[in-house]
mmCIF file of C-alpha atoms in Angstrom:
data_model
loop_
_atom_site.group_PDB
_atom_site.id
_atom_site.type_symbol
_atom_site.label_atom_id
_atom_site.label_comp_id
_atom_site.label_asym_id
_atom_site.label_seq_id
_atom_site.Cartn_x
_atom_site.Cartn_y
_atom_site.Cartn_z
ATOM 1 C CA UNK A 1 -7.109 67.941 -26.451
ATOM 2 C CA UNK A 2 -5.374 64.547 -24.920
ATOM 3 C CA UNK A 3 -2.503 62.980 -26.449
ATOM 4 C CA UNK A 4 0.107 60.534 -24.791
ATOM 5 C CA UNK A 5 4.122 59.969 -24.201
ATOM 6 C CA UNK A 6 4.270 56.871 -25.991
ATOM 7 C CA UNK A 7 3.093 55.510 -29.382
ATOM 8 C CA UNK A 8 1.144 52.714 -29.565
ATOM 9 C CA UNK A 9 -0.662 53.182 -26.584
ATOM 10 C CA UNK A 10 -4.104 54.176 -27.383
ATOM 11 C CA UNK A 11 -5.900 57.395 -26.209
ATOM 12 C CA UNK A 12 -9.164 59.011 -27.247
ATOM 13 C CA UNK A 13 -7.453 62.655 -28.040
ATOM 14 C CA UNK A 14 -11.307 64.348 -27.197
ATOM 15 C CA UNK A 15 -12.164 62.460 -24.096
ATOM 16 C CA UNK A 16 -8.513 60.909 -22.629
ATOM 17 C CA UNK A 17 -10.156 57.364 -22.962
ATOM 18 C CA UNK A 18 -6.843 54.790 -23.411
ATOM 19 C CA UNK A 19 -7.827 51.506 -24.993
ATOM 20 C CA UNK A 20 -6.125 48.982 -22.572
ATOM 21 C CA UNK A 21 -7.109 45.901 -25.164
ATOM 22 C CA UNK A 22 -4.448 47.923 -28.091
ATOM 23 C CA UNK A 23 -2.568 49.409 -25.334
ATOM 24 C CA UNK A 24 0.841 47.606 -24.331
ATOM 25 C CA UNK A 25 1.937 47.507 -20.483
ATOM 26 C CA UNK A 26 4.403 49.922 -19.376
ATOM 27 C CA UNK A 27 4.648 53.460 -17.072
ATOM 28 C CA UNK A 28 3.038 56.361 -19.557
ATOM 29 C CA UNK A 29 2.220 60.271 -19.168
ATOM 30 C CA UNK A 30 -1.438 61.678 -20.586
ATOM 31 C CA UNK A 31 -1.605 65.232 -21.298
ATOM 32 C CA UNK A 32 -4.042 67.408 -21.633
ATOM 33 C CA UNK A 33 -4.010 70.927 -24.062
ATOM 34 C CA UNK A 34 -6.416 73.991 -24.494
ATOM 35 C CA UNK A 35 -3.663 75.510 -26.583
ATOM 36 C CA UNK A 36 -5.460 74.416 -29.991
ATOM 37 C CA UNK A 37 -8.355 77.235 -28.168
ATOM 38 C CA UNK A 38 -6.159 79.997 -27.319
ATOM 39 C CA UNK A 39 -2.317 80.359 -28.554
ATOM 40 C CA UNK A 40 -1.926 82.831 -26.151
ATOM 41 C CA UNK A 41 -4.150 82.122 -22.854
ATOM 42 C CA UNK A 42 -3.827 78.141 -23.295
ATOM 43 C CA UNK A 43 -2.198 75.648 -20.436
ATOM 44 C CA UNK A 44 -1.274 71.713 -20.174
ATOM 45 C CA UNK A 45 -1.023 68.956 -17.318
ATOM 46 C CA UNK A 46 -0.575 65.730 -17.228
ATOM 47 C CA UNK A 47 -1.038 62.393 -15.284
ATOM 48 C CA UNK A 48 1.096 59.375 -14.783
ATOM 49 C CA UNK A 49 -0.519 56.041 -16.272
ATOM 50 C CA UNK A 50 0.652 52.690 -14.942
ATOM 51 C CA UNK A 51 -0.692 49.801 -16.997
ATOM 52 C CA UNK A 52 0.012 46.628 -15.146
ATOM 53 C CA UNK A 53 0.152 43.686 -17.384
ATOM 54 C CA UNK A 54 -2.173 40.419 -17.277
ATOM 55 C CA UNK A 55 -0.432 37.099 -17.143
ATOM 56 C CA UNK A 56 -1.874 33.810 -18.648
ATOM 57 C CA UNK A 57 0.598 30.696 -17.555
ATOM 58 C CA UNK A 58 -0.064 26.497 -18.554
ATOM 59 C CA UNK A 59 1.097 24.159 -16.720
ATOM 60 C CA UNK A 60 1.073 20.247 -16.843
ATOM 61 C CA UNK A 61 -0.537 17.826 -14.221
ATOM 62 C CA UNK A 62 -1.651 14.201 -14.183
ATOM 63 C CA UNK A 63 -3.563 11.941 -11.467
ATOM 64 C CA UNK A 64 -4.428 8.185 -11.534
ATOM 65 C CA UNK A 65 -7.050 6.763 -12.958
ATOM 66 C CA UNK A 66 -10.461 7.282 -10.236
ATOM 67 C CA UNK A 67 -8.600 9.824 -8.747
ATOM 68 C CA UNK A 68 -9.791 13.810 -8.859
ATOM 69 C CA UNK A 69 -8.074 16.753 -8.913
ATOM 70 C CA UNK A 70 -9.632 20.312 -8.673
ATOM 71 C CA UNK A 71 -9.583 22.552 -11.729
ATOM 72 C CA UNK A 72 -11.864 25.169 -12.802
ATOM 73 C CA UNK A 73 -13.683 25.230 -9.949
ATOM 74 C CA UNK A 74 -14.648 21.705 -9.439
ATOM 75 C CA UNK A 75 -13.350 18.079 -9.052
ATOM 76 C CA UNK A 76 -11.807 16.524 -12.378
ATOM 77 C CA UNK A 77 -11.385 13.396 -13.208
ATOM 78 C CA UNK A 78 -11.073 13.560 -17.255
ATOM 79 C CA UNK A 79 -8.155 14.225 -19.229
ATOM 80 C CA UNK A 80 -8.499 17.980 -21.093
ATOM 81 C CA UNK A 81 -7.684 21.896 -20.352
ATOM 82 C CA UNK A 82 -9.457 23.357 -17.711
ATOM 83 C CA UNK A 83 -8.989 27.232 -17.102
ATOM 84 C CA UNK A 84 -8.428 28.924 -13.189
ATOM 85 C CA UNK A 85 -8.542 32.633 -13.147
ATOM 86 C CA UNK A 86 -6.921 34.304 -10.150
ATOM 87 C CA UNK A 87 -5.251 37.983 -9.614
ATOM 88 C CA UNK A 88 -2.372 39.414 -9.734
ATOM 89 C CA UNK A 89 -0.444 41.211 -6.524
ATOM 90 C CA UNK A 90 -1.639 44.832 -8.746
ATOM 91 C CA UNK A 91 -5.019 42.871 -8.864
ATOM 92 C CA UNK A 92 -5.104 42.309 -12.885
ATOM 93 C CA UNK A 93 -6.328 38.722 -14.128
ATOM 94 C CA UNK A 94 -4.065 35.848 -13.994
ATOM 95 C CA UNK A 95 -5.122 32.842 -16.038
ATOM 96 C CA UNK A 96 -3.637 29.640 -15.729
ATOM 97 C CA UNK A 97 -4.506 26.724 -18.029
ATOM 98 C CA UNK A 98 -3.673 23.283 -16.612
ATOM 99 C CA UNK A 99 -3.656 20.280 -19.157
ATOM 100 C CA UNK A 100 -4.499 17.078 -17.320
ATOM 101 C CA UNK A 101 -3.880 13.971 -18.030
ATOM 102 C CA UNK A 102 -5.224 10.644 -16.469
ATOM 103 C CA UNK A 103 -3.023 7.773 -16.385
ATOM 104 C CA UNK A 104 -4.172 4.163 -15.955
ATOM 105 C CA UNK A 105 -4.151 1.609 -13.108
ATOM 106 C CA UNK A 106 -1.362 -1.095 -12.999
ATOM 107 C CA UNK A 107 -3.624 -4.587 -12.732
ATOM 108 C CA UNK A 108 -1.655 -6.287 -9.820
ATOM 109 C CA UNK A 109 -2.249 -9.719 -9.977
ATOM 110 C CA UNK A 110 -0.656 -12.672 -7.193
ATOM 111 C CA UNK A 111 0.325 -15.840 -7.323
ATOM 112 C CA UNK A 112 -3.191 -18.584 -6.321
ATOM 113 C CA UNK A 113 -4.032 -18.766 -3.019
ATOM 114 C CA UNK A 114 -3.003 -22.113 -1.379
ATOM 115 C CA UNK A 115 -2.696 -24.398 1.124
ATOM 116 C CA UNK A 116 0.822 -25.703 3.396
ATOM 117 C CA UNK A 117 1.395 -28.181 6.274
ATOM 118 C CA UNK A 118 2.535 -26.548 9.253
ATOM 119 C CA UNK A 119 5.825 -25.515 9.409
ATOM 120 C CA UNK A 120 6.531 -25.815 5.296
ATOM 121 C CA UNK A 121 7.343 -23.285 3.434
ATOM 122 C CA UNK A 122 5.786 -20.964 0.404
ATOM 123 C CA UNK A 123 7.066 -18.748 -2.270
ATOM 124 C CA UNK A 124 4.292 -15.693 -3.290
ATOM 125 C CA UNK A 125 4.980 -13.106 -5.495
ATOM 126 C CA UNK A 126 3.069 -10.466 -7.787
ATOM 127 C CA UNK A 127 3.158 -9.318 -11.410
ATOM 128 C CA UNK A 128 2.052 -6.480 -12.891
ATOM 129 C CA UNK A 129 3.587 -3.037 -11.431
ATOM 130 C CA UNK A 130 6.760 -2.300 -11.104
ATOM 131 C CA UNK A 131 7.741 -1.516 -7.506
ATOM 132 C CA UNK A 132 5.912 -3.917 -4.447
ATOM 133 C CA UNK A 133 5.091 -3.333 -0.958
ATOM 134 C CA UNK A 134 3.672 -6.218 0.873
ATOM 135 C CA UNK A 135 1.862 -6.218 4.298
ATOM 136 C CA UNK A 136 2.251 -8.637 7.601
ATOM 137 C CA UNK A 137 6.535 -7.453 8.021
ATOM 138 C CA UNK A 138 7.365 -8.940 4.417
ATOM 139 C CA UNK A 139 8.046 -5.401 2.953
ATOM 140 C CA UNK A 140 8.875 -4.116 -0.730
ATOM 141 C CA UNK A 141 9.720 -6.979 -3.321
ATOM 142 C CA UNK A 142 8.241 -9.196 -5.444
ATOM 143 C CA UNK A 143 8.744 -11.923 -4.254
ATOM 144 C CA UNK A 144 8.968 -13.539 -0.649
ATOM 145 C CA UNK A 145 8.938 -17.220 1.288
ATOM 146 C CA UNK A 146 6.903 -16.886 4.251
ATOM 147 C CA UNK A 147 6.255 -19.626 6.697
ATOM 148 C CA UNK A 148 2.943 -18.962 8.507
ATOM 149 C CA UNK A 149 1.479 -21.239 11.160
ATOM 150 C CA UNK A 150 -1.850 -20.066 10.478
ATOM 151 C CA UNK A 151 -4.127 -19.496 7.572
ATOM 152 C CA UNK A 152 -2.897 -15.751 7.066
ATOM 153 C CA UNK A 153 -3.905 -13.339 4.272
ATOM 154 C CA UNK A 154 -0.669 -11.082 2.336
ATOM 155 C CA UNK A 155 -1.564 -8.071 0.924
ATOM 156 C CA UNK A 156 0.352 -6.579 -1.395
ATOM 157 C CA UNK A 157 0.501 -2.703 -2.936
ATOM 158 C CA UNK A 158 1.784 -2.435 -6.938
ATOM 159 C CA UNK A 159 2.461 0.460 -8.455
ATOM 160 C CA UNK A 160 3.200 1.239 -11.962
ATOM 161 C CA UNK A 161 6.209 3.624 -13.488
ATOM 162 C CA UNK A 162 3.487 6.356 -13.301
ATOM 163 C CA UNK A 163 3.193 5.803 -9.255
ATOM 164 C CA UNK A 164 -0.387 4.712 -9.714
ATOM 165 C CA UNK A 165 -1.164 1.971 -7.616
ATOM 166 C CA UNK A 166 -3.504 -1.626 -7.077
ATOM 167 C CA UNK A 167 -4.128 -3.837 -4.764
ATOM 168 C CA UNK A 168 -4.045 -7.542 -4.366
ATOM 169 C CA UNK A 169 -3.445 -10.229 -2.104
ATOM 170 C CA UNK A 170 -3.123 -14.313 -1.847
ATOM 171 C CA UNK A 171 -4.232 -16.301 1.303
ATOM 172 C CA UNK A 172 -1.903 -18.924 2.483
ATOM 173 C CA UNK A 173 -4.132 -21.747 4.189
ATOM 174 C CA UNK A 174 -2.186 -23.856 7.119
ATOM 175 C CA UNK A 175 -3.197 -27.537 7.108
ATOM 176 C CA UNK A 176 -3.105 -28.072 11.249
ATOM 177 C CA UNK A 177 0.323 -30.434 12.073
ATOM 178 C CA UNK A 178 1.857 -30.737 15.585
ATOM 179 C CA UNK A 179 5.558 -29.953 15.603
ATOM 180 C CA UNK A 180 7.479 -32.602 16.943
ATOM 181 C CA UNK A 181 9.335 -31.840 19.601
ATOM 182 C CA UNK A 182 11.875 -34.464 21.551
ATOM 183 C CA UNK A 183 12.793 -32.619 24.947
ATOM 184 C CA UNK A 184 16.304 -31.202 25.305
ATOM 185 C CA UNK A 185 19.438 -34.008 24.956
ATOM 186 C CA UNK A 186 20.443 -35.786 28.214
ATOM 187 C CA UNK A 187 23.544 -37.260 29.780
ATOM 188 C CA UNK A 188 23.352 -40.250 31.704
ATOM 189 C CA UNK A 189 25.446 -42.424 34.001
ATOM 190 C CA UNK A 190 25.665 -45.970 33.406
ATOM 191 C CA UNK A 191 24.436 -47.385 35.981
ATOM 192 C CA UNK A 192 20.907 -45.880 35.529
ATOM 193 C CA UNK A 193 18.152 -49.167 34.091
ATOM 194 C CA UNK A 194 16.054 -46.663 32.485
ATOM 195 C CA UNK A 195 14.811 -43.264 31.981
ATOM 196 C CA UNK A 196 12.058 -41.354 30.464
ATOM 197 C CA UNK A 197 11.409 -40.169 27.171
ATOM 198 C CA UNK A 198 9.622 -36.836 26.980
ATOM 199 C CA UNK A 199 7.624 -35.603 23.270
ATOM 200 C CA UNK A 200 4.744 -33.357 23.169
ATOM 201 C CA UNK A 201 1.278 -34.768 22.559
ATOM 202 C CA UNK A 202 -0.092 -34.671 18.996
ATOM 203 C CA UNK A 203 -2.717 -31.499 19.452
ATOM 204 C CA UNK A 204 -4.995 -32.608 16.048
ATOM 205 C CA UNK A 205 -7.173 -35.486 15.391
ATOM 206 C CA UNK A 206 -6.021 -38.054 12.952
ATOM 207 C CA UNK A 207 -2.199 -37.161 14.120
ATOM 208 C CA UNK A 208 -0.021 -40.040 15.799
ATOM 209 C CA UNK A 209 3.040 -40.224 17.457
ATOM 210 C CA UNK A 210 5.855 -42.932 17.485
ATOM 211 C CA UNK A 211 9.284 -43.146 18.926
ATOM 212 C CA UNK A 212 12.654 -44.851 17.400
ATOM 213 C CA UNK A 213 15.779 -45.115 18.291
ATOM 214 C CA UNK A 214 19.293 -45.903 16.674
ATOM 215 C CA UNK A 215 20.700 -47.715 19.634
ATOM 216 C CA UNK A 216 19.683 -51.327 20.906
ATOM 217 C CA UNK A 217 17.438 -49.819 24.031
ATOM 218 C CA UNK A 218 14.239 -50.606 24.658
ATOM 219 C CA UNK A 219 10.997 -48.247 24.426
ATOM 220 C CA UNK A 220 8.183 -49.486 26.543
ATOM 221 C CA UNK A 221 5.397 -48.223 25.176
ATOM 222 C CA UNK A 222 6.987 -45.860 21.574
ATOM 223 C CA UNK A 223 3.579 -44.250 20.677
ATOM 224 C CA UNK A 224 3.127 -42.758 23.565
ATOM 225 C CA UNK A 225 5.004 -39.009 24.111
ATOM 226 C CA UNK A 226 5.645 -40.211 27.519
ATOM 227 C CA UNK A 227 7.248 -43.439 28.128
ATOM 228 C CA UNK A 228 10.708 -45.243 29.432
ATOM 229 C CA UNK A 229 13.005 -46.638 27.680
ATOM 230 C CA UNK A 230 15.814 -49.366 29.413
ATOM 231 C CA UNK A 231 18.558 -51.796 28.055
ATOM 232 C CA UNK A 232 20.768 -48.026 26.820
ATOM 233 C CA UNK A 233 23.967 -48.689 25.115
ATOM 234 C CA UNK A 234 26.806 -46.592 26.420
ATOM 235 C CA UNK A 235 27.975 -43.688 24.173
ATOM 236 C CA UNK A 236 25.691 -42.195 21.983
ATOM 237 C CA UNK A 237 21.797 -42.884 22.154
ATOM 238 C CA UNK A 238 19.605 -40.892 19.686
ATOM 239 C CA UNK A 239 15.669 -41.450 19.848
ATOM 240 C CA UNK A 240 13.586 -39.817 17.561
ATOM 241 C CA UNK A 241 9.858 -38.398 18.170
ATOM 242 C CA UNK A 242 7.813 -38.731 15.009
ATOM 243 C CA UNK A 243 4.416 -37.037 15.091
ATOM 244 C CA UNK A 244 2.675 -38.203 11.712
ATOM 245 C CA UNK A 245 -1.351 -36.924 9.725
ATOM 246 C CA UNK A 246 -3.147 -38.355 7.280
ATOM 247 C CA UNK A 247 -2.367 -35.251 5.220
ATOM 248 C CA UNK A 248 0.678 -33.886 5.495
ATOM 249 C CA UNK A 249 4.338 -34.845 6.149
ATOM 250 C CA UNK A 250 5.668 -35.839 8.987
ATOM 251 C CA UNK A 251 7.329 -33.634 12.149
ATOM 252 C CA UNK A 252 10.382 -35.356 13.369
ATOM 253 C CA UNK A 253 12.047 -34.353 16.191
ATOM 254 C CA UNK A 254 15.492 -35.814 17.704
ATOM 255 C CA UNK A 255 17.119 -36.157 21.649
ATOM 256 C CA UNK A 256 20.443 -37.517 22.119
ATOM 257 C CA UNK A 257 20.912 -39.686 25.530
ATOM 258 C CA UNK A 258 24.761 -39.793 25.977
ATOM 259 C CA UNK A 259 25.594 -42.585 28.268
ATOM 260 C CA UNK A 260 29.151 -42.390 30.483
ATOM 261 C CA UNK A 261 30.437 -44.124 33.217
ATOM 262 C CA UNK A 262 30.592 -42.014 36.032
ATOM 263 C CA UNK A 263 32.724 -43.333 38.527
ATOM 264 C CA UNK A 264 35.412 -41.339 39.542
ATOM 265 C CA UNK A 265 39.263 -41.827 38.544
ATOM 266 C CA UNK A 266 41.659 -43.706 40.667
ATOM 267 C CA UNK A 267 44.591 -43.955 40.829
ATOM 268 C CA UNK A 268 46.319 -47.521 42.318
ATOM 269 C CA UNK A 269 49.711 -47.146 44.064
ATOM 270 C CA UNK A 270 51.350 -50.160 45.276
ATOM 271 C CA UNK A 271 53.032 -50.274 48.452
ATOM 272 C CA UNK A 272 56.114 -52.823 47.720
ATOM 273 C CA UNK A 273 57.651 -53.996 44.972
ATOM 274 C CA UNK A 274 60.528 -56.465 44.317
ATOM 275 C CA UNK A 275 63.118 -55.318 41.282
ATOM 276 C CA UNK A 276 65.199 -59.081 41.150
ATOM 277 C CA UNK A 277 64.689 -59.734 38.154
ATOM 278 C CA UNK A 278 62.497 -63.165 38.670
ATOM 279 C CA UNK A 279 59.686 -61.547 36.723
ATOM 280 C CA UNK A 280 56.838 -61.044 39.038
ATOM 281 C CA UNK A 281 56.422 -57.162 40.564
ATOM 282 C CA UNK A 282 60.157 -55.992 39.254
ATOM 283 C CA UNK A 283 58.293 -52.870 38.044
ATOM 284 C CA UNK A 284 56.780 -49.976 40.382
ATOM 285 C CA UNK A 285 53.487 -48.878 38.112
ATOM 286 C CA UNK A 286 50.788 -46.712 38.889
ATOM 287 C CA UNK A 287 47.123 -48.238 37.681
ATOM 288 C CA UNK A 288 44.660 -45.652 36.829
ATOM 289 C CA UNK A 289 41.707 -45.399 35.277
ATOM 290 C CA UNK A 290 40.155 -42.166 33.512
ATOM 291 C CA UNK A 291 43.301 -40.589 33.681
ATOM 292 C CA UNK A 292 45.130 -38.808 30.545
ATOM 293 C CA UNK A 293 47.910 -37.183 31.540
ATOM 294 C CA UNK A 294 50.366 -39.223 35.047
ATOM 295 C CA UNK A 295 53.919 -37.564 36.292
ATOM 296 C CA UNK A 296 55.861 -39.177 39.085
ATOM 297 C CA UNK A 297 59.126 -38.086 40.971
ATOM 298 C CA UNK A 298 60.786 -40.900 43.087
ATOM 299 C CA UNK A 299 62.472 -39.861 46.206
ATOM 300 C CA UNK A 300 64.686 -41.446 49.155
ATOM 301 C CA UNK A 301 64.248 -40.848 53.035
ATOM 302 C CA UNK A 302 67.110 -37.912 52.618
ATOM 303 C CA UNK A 303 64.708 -36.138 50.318
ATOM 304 C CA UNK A 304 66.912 -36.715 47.415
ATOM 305 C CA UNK A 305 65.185 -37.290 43.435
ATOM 306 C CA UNK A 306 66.156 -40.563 42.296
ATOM 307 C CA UNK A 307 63.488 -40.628 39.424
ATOM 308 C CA UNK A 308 60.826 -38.947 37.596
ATOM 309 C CA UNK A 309 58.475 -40.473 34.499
ATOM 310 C CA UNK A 310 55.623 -38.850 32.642
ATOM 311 C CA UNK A 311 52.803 -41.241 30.762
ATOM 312 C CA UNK A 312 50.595 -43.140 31.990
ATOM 313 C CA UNK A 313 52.545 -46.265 31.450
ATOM 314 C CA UNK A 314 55.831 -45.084 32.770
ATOM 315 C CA UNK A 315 57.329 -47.132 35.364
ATOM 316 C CA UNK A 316 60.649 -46.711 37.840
ATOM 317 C CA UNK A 317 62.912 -50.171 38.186
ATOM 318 C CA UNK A 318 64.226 -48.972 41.269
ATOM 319 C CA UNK A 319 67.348 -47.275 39.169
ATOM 320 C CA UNK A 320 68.521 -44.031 39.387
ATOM 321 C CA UNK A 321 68.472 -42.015 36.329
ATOM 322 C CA UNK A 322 72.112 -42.351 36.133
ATOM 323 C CA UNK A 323 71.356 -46.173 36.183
ATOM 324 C CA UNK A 324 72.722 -47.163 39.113
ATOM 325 C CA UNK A 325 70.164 -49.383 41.773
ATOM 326 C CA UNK A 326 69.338 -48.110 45.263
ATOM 327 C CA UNK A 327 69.143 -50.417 48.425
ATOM 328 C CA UNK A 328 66.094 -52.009 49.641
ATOM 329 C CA UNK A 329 64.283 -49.586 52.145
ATOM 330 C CA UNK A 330 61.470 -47.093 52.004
ATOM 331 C CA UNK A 331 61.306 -44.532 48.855
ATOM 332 C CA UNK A 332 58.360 -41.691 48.512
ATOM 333 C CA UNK A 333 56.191 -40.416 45.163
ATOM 334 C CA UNK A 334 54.966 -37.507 44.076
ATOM 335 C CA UNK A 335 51.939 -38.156 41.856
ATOM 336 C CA UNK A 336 50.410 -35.629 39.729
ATOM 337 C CA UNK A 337 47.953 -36.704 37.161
ATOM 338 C CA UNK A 338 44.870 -35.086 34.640
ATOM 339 C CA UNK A 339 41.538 -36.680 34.658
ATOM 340 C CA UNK A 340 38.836 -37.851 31.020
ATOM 341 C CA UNK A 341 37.259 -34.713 32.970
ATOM 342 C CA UNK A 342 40.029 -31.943 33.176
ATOM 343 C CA UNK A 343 39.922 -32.612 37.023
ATOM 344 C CA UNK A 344 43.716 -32.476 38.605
ATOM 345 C CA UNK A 345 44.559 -34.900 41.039
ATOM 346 C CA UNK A 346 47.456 -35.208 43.370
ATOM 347 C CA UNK A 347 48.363 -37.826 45.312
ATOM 348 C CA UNK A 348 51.384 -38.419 47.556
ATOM 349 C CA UNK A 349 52.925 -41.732 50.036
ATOM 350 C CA UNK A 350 55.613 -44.455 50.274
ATOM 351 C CA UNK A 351 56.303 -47.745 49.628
ATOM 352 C CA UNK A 352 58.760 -50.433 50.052
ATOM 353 C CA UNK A 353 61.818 -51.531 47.769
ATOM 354 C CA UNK A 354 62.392 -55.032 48.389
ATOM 355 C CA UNK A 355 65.532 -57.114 46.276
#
């Protein structure tokens, strides 16, 4: 007969047959007995039974809504259990049960489409998801200005707390406007009658141009980009290029003409003067023009300093610093002096001391 190491573990005790639906898993011994024949002459074996045990797992998934997902052998798109079996490594049945669920689509909506001038600027956004990824450089956001000088079409990817996703987008339409655009700023000496006034050429039909200016010059022809302009204060000029539509706002653009006198600085050294006291040349003064900064040292013939002044008005009455006055004769300068322009000058020379 057939019995077996372990209780509850089934086994036929005639034929050995275990019963692997009643039977636990686990290592177990069957033996087999013709003892029950003959007391005496009987004799047992036995075999080693391994019953391997089946495994039956559920696990949780979800997809977006139109999206499919394979389970039990085809391509789901419902919510519900669906059943895969596979084996195990020791080749028993392994069933997992996967309960799917379908979550729904975020409805991503934007803001209308609409229309700009050239060179305005536009606020779009979208509602509806939770996290935003727009297309053409803008990025993630909601919101964003955008300044497009053409018609251009933002799309925009929405997604929902569940990472399912929609789609939408808003076309920004660009109402055709030439820039203005005045030339680079100029600077002018003053004895130039007239120069030129450079804008770019309305591109669209419909646009004009005109030209205006803060100063009291004259422009010779302003609607034209092109065009001179005399009579220009000194100082400051500012003309403005004004390109204009029927439709949309004006595109102003502004050059600054900056007028100066360009002669050189001098500096006027006089070659005598008189210090008696009658009022008439007592003083030795330097004239100068476009100078901001004058020194002078006063010497005699020996080479000794008599003097020395800084400022553009100083002067030297033919006194030494101690006061006392030198004789008529020949005295030398040394002149050192800064320029409107940072330019250093130096100049050097005699002149005559006459009582």
């Amino acid at each position: 007969m057939f019995s077996i190491s372990t209780p509850g573990v089934l086994a036929n005790s005639s034929t050995g047959e275990i019963d692997l639906t009643a039977s636990g898993s686990g290592t177990f011994f069957v033996y087999y007995s013709t003892f029950n024949n003959n007391p005496y002459c009987g004799d047992m074996d036995s075999v080693q039974i391994i019953i391997s045990p089946d495994f039956s797992i559920t696990v949780n998934d979800s997809i977006c809504q139109g999206d499919s997902i394979l389970l039990g052998g085809l391509f789901q798109n419902s919510a519900g259990n669906y059943y895969d079996s596979l084996q195990t490594v020791n080749g028993c049945d392994s069933i997992i049960e996967t309960a799917l669920v379908v979550n729904s689509l975020p409805i991503i909506n934007t803001n209308s489409d609409t229309t700009i001038c050239n060179g305005l600027t536009v606020n779009i956004n979208a509602t509806g998801g939770v996290n935003y990824n727009w297309d053409n450089g803008l990025g993630f956001g909601q919101n964003h200005n955008v300044t497009p000088s053409t018609t251009t079409t933002y799309l925009v990817v929405g997604s929902n707390s569940n990472g399912c996703s929609d789609t939408s987008s808003i076309t920004v339409f660009v109402e055709p406007l030439t820039l203005a655009e005045a030339g680079p700023n100029q600077e002018l000496c003053d004895d130039i009658t007239s120069f030129t006034l450079n804008g770019n050429k309305p591109l669209n039909s419909g646009e004009t141009g005109l030209w205006t200016t803060n100063s009291g010059a004259i422009i010779n022809n302003p609607n034209m980009p092109n065009t001179n302009a005399t009579a220009i204060n000194s100082g400051s000029n500012v003309f403005t290029w004004t390109i204009s539509s029927g439709t949309c706002p004006s595109s102003s653009d502004t050059v600054i003409i900056d007028v100066e006198n360009c002669d050189p600085p001098i500096l006027v050294v006089p070659n005598v003067f008189t210090p008696n006291g009658d009022g008439m040349n007592d003083l030795f003064t330097i004239s100068s023009t476009k100078i901001i900064s004058l020194n002078c040292e006063i010497y005699n013939r020996w080479g000794q300093k008599l003097y020395y002044w800084e400022g553009i008005n100083g002067f030297w009455d033919g006194r030494t610093t101690a006061g006392v006055e030198v004789p008529d004769g020949t005295y030398f300068f040394l002149l050192n002096a800064v320029s409107i322009n940072d330019e250093k000058l130096f100049k050097k020379g005699n002149f005559s001391l006459i009582r």
